[in-house]
Amino acid sequence: MPVESPLPLKSSPAPKPATAEAPARTGIQSLYDQYVVPTVNRGLTLTHGKGRQVWDDQGRKYLDLGGGIAVSSLGHAHPAIREALARQADVLVHTCNLYYTEGQGRLAQRIVGLTGPGKVFFCNSGAEANEGMIKLARKFGHETGRYEIITTLNSFHGRTMATLTATGQDKIKQGFAPLLPGFTHVPFNDLAAVEAAITPKTVAVQIEGIQGEGGVNVATPDYLLGLRELTKKHNLLLLWDGVQCGYFRTGRWQSYQRILEGVPGGKDFAPDAIAMAKSLGGGFPIGAIWIREPYQNVLGPGSHATTFGGSPLACAVALAILDVVEREKLADNIYARGEQLRQGLHKLAAQHSIKEVRGYGGLIGMVVAEEPGVVVAKLTKAGLILIPAANGVVRFLPPLNVTAEEIAEALRIVEETL
């Protein structure tokens, strides 16, 4: 039998949520608030770095395996970069490209030696390198009226109007219509979709070997070999965006060499042009396009140019980095450290909120259950800097000279944090 309360019950007022006070803005943050265009949601205020470590304005130390988004190929404050900058700054900083300089010629020779017969155009960034490849394709197809380029969904090629349009992610295009005509997006790793998208106006196919920003999606060997055959059949250029996945990041000079390692016919694979940047300068802005024979002279005098690209200072740094990579066998190092990281993450996946691990070498994607930005914030608080990506992925982008001990430390932080 129900028992009635002797007095009517009064409802308690709902508790007021505690008001979280935003932390006071520091002097540096206030400068950004007042003077810097807010295109990025920034986190830490970093003051200095050494090796694979960085420090913030509170004196806290972090293990930086984000590498400035795959840029810091030798980590922070590497002596070879410091010495190259100081030495070259004392000789010749800038001339413009109306003149010859030794460093640019030597760097182009080194890139051609690593890649294959062809020539190199120098610029300042990955977006410029991809933009240059788009112009190469349009110039190549101009006389026959071909200008359309097929790219893939979840790709990322830059933020200029052409490379923005080439990118297969709608979220970065919002507010910038009308976009540049002449681009078609098809699913990644779908050869039939590429073939179906070819029209009489198609001139090229542009892809990444590993989609970094798109979620560390790796091209399959069959897809790459099939694309090469398909583009040759239809007289299309195969444009390779190696800005993030190139420059030894997978343990090989370009990611197609790692993906096709040991695959029949893989050694003969070569794109028609490759965009490079990021790790090429180790933090000093430089980009490049390698263009293979017989397309190396399509962009003749007056068709494309740059004021700063391939400056004496930039080329001196890039040459010094190449010397260190070769002398210290850093391609082999990042190959091994990538395997160590992959195996460690696979072991953690069973007990932690890690759904999948993919990628190679210094480009490893960890698919997480939470929003990647939230996971990155937790790991940063624990002392590990990583980079979020699309589709639920957190990226490891360590310098090529990262050590086994530092990878072990990163795995420990992931295990304790997730």
XYZ file of C-alpha atoms in Angstrom:
418
model
C 0.000 0.000 0.000
C 1.565 3.318 -1.016
C 2.559 5.627 1.765
C 1.707 9.293 1.321
C 4.137 11.959 2.308
C 2.863 13.900 5.325
C 3.840 17.182 3.697
C 3.788 18.206 0.068
C 7.187 17.909 -1.547
C 8.730 21.061 -2.947
C 10.788 20.725 -6.051
C 14.369 21.782 -5.588
C 15.657 24.440 -7.933
C 17.969 23.064 -10.633
C 21.589 23.542 -9.677
C 23.283 26.263 -11.645
C 26.175 25.004 -13.722
C 29.505 26.257 -12.575
C 30.768 29.000 -14.819
C 34.137 28.010 -16.201
C 36.326 31.035 -16.402
C 38.385 31.237 -19.526
C 42.085 31.368 -18.750
C 43.570 34.829 -19.018
C 45.132 35.584 -22.376
C 48.896 35.941 -22.339
C 50.712 38.832 -23.943
C 51.617 36.779 -27.024
C 48.051 35.494 -27.404
C 46.719 39.034 -27.101
C 48.962 40.116 -29.970
C 47.403 37.393 -32.122
C 43.909 38.375 -30.988
C 44.505 41.943 -32.085
C 46.749 41.648 -35.136
C 46.708 38.140 -36.701
C 43.910 36.963 -39.019
C 42.107 34.129 -37.145
C 42.253 31.389 -39.796
C 43.512 28.766 -37.311
C 42.421 27.621 -33.834
C 45.771 27.714 -32.067
C 46.839 25.777 -28.979
C 50.175 26.038 -27.201
C 52.452 29.040 -27.191
C 55.831 27.540 -28.092
C 59.079 29.305 -27.310
C 61.929 27.009 -28.376
C 62.875 23.495 -29.381
C 65.792 21.078 -29.428
C 65.852 17.768 -31.258
C 62.410 16.253 -30.950
C 61.475 18.354 -27.907
C 59.706 21.720 -27.683
C 58.921 23.988 -24.719
C 55.953 26.278 -24.125
C 55.802 29.676 -22.440
C 55.133 27.996 -19.085
C 58.345 25.999 -19.296
C 56.592 22.691 -20.007
C 58.396 20.234 -22.286
C 56.705 18.175 -25.025
C 57.768 15.330 -27.295
C 57.009 16.708 -30.752
C 56.002 13.907 -33.113
C 53.813 16.224 -35.172
C 56.869 17.761 -36.799
C 55.105 20.983 -37.800
C 52.823 18.822 -39.992
C 55.575 16.696 -41.582
C 57.983 19.616 -42.025
C 60.692 19.236 -39.362
C 62.647 16.459 -41.055
C 65.617 16.863 -38.680
C 63.682 18.088 -35.653
C 64.394 21.424 -33.983
C 67.605 23.484 -33.929
C 69.623 20.939 -35.877
C 73.251 22.122 -36.205
C 73.425 21.347 -39.936
C 70.513 23.703 -40.635
C 71.868 26.411 -38.342
C 75.298 26.230 -39.966
C 73.914 26.215 -43.524
C 71.777 29.282 -42.801
C 74.634 31.198 -41.193
C 77.158 30.260 -43.863
C 74.902 31.099 -46.807
C 73.525 34.281 -45.213
C 77.085 35.542 -45.091
C 77.500 34.964 -48.834
C 74.247 35.452 -50.790
C 70.665 35.390 -49.494
C 68.580 36.230 -52.568
C 69.013 37.035 -56.249
C 65.667 36.176 -57.983
C 65.500 33.729 -60.864
C 66.869 36.033 -63.532
C 70.315 34.697 -62.602
C 72.130 31.386 -62.119
C 73.199 30.264 -58.647
C 75.190 27.152 -57.813
C 72.970 25.871 -55.002
C 69.825 25.658 -57.111
C 71.599 23.719 -59.833
C 73.158 21.315 -57.341
C 69.865 20.730 -55.508
C 68.044 20.054 -58.783
C 70.785 17.551 -59.694
C 70.346 15.755 -56.371
C 66.548 15.549 -56.757
C 66.825 14.238 -60.313
C 69.375 11.676 -59.127
C 66.940 10.435 -56.464
C 63.894 10.436 -58.747
C 64.787 9.836 -62.378
C 65.608 11.676 -65.631
C 63.884 15.054 -65.805
C 64.159 18.600 -64.515
C 63.077 20.532 -61.406
C 61.148 23.765 -60.881
C 61.584 25.406 -57.467
C 58.921 27.333 -55.553
C 58.102 28.043 -51.895
C 55.384 25.663 -50.689
C 53.356 22.549 -51.343
C 50.387 24.521 -52.628
C 52.632 26.285 -55.138
C 54.129 22.961 -56.226
C 50.688 21.476 -56.817
C 49.559 24.660 -58.554
C 52.592 24.365 -60.831
C 51.681 20.776 -61.720
C 48.144 21.891 -62.586
C 49.583 24.552 -64.901
C 51.913 21.940 -66.407
C 48.933 19.718 -67.216
C 46.908 22.552 -68.729
C 49.847 23.698 -70.855
C 50.398 20.100 -71.967
C 46.767 19.746 -73.061
C 46.229 23.255 -74.404
C 46.684 22.552 -78.111
C 44.224 19.648 -78.004
C 41.651 21.479 -75.870
C 42.169 19.253 -72.841
C 42.215 20.763 -69.352
C 40.182 18.557 -66.987
C 42.012 16.881 -64.092
C 40.700 13.906 -62.137
C 41.488 13.929 -58.406
C 40.171 11.850 -55.518
C 37.783 12.236 -52.617
C 39.465 12.961 -49.255
C 42.512 14.358 -51.057
C 44.261 17.558 -50.020
C 46.352 19.566 -52.467
C 46.491 23.074 -50.995
C 44.522 26.258 -50.340
C 45.082 28.392 -53.445
C 42.000 28.590 -55.655
C 43.271 25.910 -58.052
C 44.554 23.515 -55.391
C 41.476 24.149 -53.243
C 39.321 23.083 -56.175
C 41.536 20.056 -56.785
C 41.107 18.981 -53.151
C 38.414 16.367 -52.584
C 37.093 17.738 -49.281
C 34.011 19.978 -49.375
C 34.613 21.427 -45.894
C 37.587 23.525 -47.011
C 35.752 24.896 -50.058
C 32.822 26.473 -48.233
C 32.457 30.158 -48.978
C 34.843 30.260 -51.935
C 32.512 29.551 -54.879
C 32.608 29.784 -57.816
C 35.517 27.363 -57.928
C 37.899 26.844 -60.814
C 36.305 24.684 -63.533
C 37.944 21.526 -64.798
C 38.200 19.184 -61.799
C 36.427 15.868 -61.180
C 36.620 13.925 -57.903
C 36.334 10.137 -57.716
C 36.773 7.640 -54.856
C 40.354 6.868 -53.828
C 41.737 3.427 -54.705
C 38.983 2.947 -57.307
C 40.550 2.446 -60.729
C 37.196 1.831 -62.439
C 35.929 5.182 -61.155
C 38.923 6.956 -62.693
C 38.377 5.259 -66.038
C 34.673 6.118 -65.995
C 35.483 9.780 -65.319
C 37.778 10.191 -68.341
C 36.330 12.445 -71.061
C 37.769 13.879 -74.296
C 38.785 16.936 -72.232
C 40.689 15.000 -69.529
C 44.395 15.795 -69.413
C 45.666 14.387 -66.096
C 45.067 12.424 -62.908
C 46.382 13.915 -59.661
C 46.799 11.771 -56.524
C 48.629 11.384 -53.230
C 50.322 8.065 -52.485
C 49.088 8.414 -48.915
C 46.301 10.874 -48.180
C 47.663 12.619 -45.090
C 45.056 15.284 -44.308
C 42.331 12.946 -45.541
C 43.066 10.304 -42.897
C 46.296 8.467 -43.816
C 44.641 6.441 -46.580
C 47.259 4.388 -48.436
C 47.070 3.696 -52.171
C 47.132 0.006 -53.073
C 49.781 -1.419 -55.421
C 47.174 -2.526 -57.960
C 45.658 0.950 -57.981
C 48.984 2.653 -58.667
C 50.091 0.226 -61.368
C 46.639 0.357 -62.942
C 46.638 4.166 -62.921
C 49.969 4.261 -64.681
C 48.727 1.950 -67.433
C 45.431 3.841 -67.721
C 47.068 7.256 -68.000
C 49.514 6.016 -70.621
C 46.653 4.464 -72.606
C 44.745 7.767 -72.717
C 47.814 10.047 -72.996
C 47.158 11.620 -69.598
C 49.726 12.999 -67.188
C 49.989 11.274 -63.813
C 50.580 14.020 -61.243
C 51.923 12.902 -57.854
C 51.398 14.995 -54.736
C 54.316 13.964 -52.536
C 54.245 17.080 -50.365
C 53.402 15.184 -47.168
C 54.033 11.540 -48.016
C 57.318 12.139 -49.863
C 60.876 13.014 -48.893
C 61.780 9.716 -47.194
C 58.763 9.962 -44.864
C 57.787 6.354 -45.536
C 61.393 5.163 -45.393
C 61.811 5.603 -49.127
C 62.380 8.747 -51.204
C 58.772 8.766 -52.458
C 55.840 6.839 -51.039
C 55.167 4.911 -54.254
C 58.562 3.267 -53.776
C 57.469 1.980 -50.360
C 53.982 0.970 -51.479
C 55.334 -0.899 -54.513
C 58.337 -2.411 -52.719
C 58.713 -6.025 -53.833
C 55.672 -5.798 -56.141
C 56.230 -7.086 -59.695
C 56.578 -4.086 -61.992
C 56.894 -1.704 -59.059
C 60.469 -0.628 -59.816
C 59.376 0.678 -63.222
C 56.628 2.905 -61.834
C 57.169 6.647 -62.229
C 54.702 9.558 -62.269
C 55.058 12.333 -64.826
C 55.493 15.043 -62.181
C 55.965 15.098 -58.408
C 55.148 17.983 -56.062
C 57.449 18.326 -53.035
C 57.787 20.705 -50.071
C 57.499 20.336 -46.263
C 60.441 18.106 -45.192
C 62.532 19.280 -48.155
C 63.472 22.430 -46.231
C 63.159 21.115 -42.691
C 61.341 24.294 -41.646
C 62.750 26.726 -44.210
C 60.106 27.352 -46.913
C 60.893 25.609 -50.187
C 58.865 23.628 -52.690
C 59.767 21.812 -55.881
C 58.264 20.032 -58.871
C 60.179 17.214 -60.530
C 59.004 16.799 -64.151
C 60.099 13.724 -66.042
C 61.179 13.380 -69.638
C 59.653 14.144 -72.120
C 57.536 16.813 -70.346
C 60.392 18.665 -68.662
C 60.323 21.598 -71.098
C 56.556 22.050 -71.431
C 56.757 25.056 -69.092
C 59.070 27.293 -71.109
C 60.221 30.892 -70.524
C 57.323 33.155 -69.527
C 54.872 30.335 -68.821
C 55.619 30.032 -65.101
C 57.880 31.803 -62.624
C 58.556 32.692 -59.001
C 60.431 35.474 -57.224
C 61.643 33.566 -54.167
C 61.622 29.934 -55.309
C 64.968 28.154 -55.130
C 66.732 31.037 -53.401
C 70.394 30.553 -52.412
C 69.366 30.397 -48.742
C 66.611 27.834 -49.276
C 68.758 25.600 -51.471
C 71.686 25.708 -49.029
C 69.403 24.429 -46.258
C 67.841 21.736 -48.455
C 71.272 20.505 -49.569
C 72.496 20.359 -45.964
C 69.437 18.316 -44.943
C 69.992 15.861 -47.807
C 73.600 15.441 -46.706
C 72.502 14.576 -43.156
C 69.774 12.187 -44.328
C 72.212 10.295 -46.535
C 75.177 10.361 -44.138
C 73.163 9.206 -41.111
C 70.975 6.763 -43.111
C 67.815 8.426 -41.843
C 65.612 6.776 -44.465
C 66.460 3.430 -42.886
C 65.927 4.920 -39.441
C 62.413 6.208 -40.100
C 61.549 2.936 -41.843
C 62.468 1.037 -38.657
C 60.906 3.559 -36.275
C 57.678 3.403 -38.258
C 57.537 -0.362 -37.875
C 58.219 0.004 -34.154
C 55.385 2.522 -33.846
C 52.937 0.468 -35.900
C 53.583 -2.683 -33.889
C 53.305 -0.793 -30.619
C 49.999 0.794 -31.588
C 48.609 -2.538 -32.775
C 49.365 -3.987 -29.340
C 47.591 -1.090 -27.643
C 44.568 -1.295 -29.931
C 43.147 -4.339 -28.141
C 42.773 -2.540 -24.794
C 42.417 1.087 -25.864
C 40.127 3.175 -28.054
C 42.229 2.636 -31.191
C 40.204 1.244 -34.080
C 42.898 0.901 -36.726
C 46.521 1.726 -37.500
C 47.693 2.553 -41.024
C 50.542 4.164 -42.902
C 54.319 3.708 -43.062
C 57.478 5.130 -41.509
C 56.973 8.700 -40.354
C 53.375 8.932 -41.556
C 51.255 6.755 -39.286
C 47.534 7.216 -38.741
C 45.793 6.093 -35.554
C 42.019 5.788 -36.026
C 40.366 6.738 -32.739
C 36.884 6.453 -31.260
C 36.724 10.080 -30.105
C 36.965 13.235 -32.162
C 40.643 13.462 -33.191
C 41.017 17.027 -31.927
C 39.902 15.904 -28.472
C 42.419 13.052 -28.471
C 45.211 15.362 -29.630
C 44.367 17.799 -26.808
C 44.541 14.999 -24.214
C 47.876 13.763 -25.550
C 49.267 17.300 -25.649
C 48.327 17.759 -22.004
C 50.240 14.527 -21.283
C 53.319 15.812 -23.128
C 52.977 14.404 -26.665
C 52.305 16.585 -29.713
C 50.482 14.894 -32.616
C 48.352 16.206 -35.503
C 44.627 15.548 -36.161
C 43.357 14.502 -39.579
C 39.995 13.883 -41.207
C 37.823 10.826 -40.681
C 38.682 10.136 -37.030
C 42.449 9.938 -37.454
C 45.368 11.213 -35.384
C 48.691 11.466 -37.238
C 52.218 10.674 -36.078
C 54.618 12.729 -38.237
C 57.971 12.427 -36.444
C 61.275 13.773 -37.736
C 63.370 11.327 -39.736
C 65.926 11.183 -36.911
C 63.473 10.215 -34.156
C 64.954 7.592 -31.826
C 63.663 4.209 -30.658
C 63.528 5.596 -27.101
C 61.339 8.498 -28.211
C 58.931 6.182 -30.027
C 58.737 4.049 -26.871
C 58.001 7.194 -24.840
C 55.230 8.189 -27.255
C 53.659 4.738 -26.992
C 53.795 4.969 -23.187
C 51.987 8.330 -23.240
C 49.336 6.992 -25.626
C 48.785 3.940 -23.436
C 48.425 5.981 -20.258
C 46.286 8.715 -21.848
C 43.749 6.799 -23.938
